[in-house]
Tab-separated table of N, CA and C in Angstrom:
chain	number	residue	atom	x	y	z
A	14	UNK	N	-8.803	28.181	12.134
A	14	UNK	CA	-8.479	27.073	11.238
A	14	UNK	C	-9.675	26.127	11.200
A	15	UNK	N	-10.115	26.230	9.654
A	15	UNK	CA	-11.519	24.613	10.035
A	15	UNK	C	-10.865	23.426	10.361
A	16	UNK	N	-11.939	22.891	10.344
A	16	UNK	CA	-11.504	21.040	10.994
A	16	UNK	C	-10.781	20.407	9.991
A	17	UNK	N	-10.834	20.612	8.718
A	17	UNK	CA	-10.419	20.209	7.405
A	17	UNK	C	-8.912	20.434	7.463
A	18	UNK	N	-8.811	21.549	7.881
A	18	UNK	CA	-7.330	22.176	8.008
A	18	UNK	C	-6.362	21.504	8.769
A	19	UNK	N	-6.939	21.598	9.871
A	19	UNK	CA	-6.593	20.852	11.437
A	19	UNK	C	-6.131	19.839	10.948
A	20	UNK	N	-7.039	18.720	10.605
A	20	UNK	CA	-6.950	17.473	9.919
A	20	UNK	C	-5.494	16.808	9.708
A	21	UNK	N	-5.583	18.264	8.087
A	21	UNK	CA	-4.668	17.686	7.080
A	21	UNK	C	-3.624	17.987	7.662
A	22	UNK	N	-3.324	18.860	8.824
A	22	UNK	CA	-2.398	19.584	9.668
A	22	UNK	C	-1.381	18.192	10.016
A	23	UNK	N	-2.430	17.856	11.139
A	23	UNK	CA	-1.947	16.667	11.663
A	23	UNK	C	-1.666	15.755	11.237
A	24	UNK	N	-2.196	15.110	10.107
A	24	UNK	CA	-1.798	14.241	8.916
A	24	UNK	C	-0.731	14.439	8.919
A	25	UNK	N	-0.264	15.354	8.058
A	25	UNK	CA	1.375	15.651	7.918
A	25	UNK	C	2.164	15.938	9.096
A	26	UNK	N	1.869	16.431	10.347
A	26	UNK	CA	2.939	15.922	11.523
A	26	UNK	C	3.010	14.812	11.856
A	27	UNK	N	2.021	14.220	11.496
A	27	UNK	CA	2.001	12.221	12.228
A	27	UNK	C	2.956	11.787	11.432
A	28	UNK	N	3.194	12.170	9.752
A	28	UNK	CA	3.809	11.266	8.636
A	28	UNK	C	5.251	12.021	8.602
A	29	UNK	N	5.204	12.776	9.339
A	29	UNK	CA	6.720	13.732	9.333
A	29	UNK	C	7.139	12.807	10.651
A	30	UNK	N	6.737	12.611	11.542
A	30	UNK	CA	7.041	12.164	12.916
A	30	UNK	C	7.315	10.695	12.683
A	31	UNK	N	6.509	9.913	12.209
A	31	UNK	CA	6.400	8.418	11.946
A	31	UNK	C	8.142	8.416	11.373
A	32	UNK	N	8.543	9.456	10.171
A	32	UNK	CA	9.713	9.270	9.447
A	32	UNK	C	10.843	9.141	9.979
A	33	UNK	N	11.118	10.000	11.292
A	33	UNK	CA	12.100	10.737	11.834
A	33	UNK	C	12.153	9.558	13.072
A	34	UNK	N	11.587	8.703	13.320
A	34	UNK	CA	11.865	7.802	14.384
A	34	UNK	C	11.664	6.086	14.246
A	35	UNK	N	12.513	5.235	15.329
A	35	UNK	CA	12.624	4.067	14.845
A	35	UNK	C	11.775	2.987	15.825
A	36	UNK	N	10.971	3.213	16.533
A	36	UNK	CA	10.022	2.303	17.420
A	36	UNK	C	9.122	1.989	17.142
A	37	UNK	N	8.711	0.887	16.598
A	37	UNK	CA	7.612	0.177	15.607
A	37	UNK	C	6.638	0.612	16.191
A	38	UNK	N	6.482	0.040	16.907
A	38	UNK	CA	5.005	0.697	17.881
A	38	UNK	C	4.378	1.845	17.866
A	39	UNK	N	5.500	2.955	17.898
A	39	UNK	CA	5.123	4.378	17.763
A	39	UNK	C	4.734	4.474	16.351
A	40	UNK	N	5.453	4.282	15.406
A	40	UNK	CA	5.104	4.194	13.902
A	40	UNK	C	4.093	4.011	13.435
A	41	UNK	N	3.557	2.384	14.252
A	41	UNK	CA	2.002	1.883	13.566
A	41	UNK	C	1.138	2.659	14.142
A	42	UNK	N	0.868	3.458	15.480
A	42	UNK	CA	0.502	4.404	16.185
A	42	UNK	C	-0.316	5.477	15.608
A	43	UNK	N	1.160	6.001	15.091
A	43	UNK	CA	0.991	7.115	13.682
A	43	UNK	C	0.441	6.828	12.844
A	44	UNK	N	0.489	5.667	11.905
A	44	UNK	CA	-0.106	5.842	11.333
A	44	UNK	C	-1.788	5.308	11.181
A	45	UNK	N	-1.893	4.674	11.923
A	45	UNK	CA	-3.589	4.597	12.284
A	45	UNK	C	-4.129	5.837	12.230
A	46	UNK	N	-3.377	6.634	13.544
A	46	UNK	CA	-3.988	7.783	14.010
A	46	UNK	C	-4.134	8.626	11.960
A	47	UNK	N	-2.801	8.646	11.653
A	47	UNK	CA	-3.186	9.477	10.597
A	47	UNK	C	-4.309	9.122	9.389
A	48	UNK	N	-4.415	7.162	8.899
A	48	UNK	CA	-5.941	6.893	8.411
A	48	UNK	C	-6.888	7.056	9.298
A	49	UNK	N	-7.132	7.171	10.429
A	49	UNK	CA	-8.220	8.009	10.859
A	49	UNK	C	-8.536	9.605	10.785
A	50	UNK	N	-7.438	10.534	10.477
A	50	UNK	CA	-7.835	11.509	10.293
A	50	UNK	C	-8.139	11.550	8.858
A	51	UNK	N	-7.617	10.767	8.404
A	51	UNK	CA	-7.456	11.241	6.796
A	51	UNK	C	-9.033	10.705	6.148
A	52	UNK	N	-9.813	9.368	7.104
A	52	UNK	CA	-10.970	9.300	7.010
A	52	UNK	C	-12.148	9.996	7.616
A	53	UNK	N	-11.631	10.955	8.574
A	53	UNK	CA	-12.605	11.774	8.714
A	53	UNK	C	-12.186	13.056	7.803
A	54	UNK	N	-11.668	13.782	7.488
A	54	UNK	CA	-11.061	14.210	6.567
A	54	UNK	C	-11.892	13.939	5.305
A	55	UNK	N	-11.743	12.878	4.518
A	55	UNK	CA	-12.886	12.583	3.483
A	55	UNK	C	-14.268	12.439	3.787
A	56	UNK	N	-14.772	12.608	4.908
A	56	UNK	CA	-16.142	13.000	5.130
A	56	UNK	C	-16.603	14.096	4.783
A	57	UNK	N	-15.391	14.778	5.649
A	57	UNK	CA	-16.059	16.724	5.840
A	57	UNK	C	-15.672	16.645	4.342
A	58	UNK	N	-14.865	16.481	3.588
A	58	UNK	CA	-14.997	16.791	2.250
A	58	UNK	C	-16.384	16.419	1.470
A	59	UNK	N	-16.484	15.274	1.638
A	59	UNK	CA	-17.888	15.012	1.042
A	59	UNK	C	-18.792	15.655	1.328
A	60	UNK	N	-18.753	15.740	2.270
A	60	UNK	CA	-20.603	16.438	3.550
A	60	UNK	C	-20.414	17.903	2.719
A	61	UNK	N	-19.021	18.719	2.517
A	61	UNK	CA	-18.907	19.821	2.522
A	61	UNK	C	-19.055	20.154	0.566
A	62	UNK	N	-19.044	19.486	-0.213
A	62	UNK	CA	-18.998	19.225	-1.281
A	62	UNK	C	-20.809	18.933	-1.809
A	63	UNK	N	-21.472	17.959	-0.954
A	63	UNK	CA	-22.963	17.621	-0.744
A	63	UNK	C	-23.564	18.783	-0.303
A	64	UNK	N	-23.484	19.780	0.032
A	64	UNK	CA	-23.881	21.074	0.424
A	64	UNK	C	-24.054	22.273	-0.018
């Protein structure tokens, strides 16, 4: 699986997970973690697109 994959993988378990539960904390957690993947994510797209 590339890193791209991985990524978007986890993206969508963080935003499936964030849904299914009620502890704020864990939520905002998620979703950081998932704008950070989703901004590295638009790198490798770019870098990989620039190439």
């Amino acid at each position: 699986m590339s890193r791209l994959m991985d990524l978007e993988d986890q993206i969508a378990r963080a935003e499936r997970l964030q849904r299914s539960i009620t502890d704020a904390v864990t939520i905002e957690r998620l979703r950081q973690f998932a704008a950070e993947c989703r901004r590295e994510a638009e790198r490798l797209s770019h870098h990989r697109h620039a190439a």
